[in-house]
XYZ file of C-alpha atoms in Angstrom:
96
model
C 18.717 -21.350 54.539
C 15.146 -21.383 53.241
C 14.056 -22.382 49.719
C 13.646 -18.795 48.512
C 17.188 -17.862 49.545
C 18.586 -21.028 47.918
C 16.843 -20.186 44.637
C 18.161 -16.622 44.727
C 21.678 -17.869 45.461
C 21.546 -20.348 42.567
C 20.227 -17.692 40.162
C 22.885 -15.207 41.279
C 25.652 -17.819 40.933
C 24.438 -18.817 37.455
C 24.373 -15.170 36.369
C 27.903 -14.686 37.712
C 29.129 -17.725 35.755
C 27.496 -16.461 32.536
C 29.051 -13.015 32.985
C 32.467 -14.538 33.725
C 32.336 -16.717 30.602
C 31.228 -13.744 28.491
C 34.055 -11.616 29.884
C 36.704 -14.298 29.338
C 35.642 -15.109 25.773
C 35.283 -11.485 24.684
C 37.758 -10.500 21.967
C 39.901 -7.410 22.219
C 38.731 -4.083 20.836
C 41.093 -4.057 17.846
C 40.661 -6.125 14.751
C 43.319 -8.785 14.282
C 42.652 -9.158 10.549
C 41.622 -5.808 9.121
C 39.477 -6.075 6.012
C 41.172 -5.404 2.706
C 37.888 -3.999 1.413
C 36.576 -0.516 2.028
C 33.150 0.126 3.446
C 30.423 0.016 0.843
C 28.023 2.856 0.368
C 24.784 1.390 -0.964
C 21.885 3.789 -0.739
C 18.184 3.431 -1.438
C 15.480 6.063 -1.597
C 13.175 3.751 0.358
C 13.762 0.670 2.485
C 10.154 -0.284 3.205
C 6.957 -0.606 1.177
C 3.484 -1.584 2.413
C 1.127 -3.222 -0.095
C -1.712 -2.870 2.413
C -4.378 -5.592 1.984
C -4.204 -7.663 -1.201
C -6.940 -10.107 -2.196
C -5.851 -13.539 -3.455
C -7.908 -13.020 -6.625
C -5.780 -9.984 -7.532
C -2.788 -12.239 -8.115
C 0.827 -11.173 -7.810
C 1.861 -7.647 -7.012
C 5.322 -6.174 -7.255
C 7.408 -3.249 -6.126
C 10.858 -2.200 -7.279
C 13.476 -0.899 -4.850
C 16.277 0.975 -6.577
C 19.692 0.766 -4.938
C 22.682 2.895 -5.892
C 26.365 2.418 -5.123
C 27.609 5.760 -3.797
C 31.051 4.367 -2.949
C 34.284 4.256 -4.930
C 34.544 0.446 -5.036
C 32.302 -1.935 -6.975
C 29.692 -3.774 -4.916
C 28.937 -7.459 -5.379
C 25.522 -8.685 -4.259
C 25.462 -12.463 -4.173
C 22.250 -13.242 -2.332
C 19.144 -11.476 -1.092
C 16.567 -12.619 1.441
C 12.902 -11.937 2.011
C 11.062 -11.794 5.304
C 8.877 -14.838 4.643
C 8.288 -17.673 2.182
C 5.272 -15.901 0.664
C 7.500 -13.322 -1.032
C 10.234 -13.518 -3.603
C 13.018 -11.165 -4.588
C 15.303 -10.838 -7.575
C 18.277 -8.720 -8.529
C 18.223 -6.778 -11.795
C 21.469 -5.043 -12.731
C 21.703 -1.605 -14.324
C 21.475 -3.140 -17.795
C 17.945 -4.411 -17.105
């Protein structure tokens, strides 16, 4: 068996092992512990905003995203994340 065939055999065997492990560890289709909460229905008129190019001398800029709960249950937002460390986000409730 030449080197090329050995490499192909090793790659194929490794792929088979990975697929076997994935198949054996896969959970069943049904949920064992169904959630006691209903699906939330948060909606927003926009989910993206582009500030374009901002000069450092212009200082901070801001944009407000308004989110509305269209569902029947109250929604609890505990934490929000930004895409990088150069941005910050805050939550303001309906009272301001």
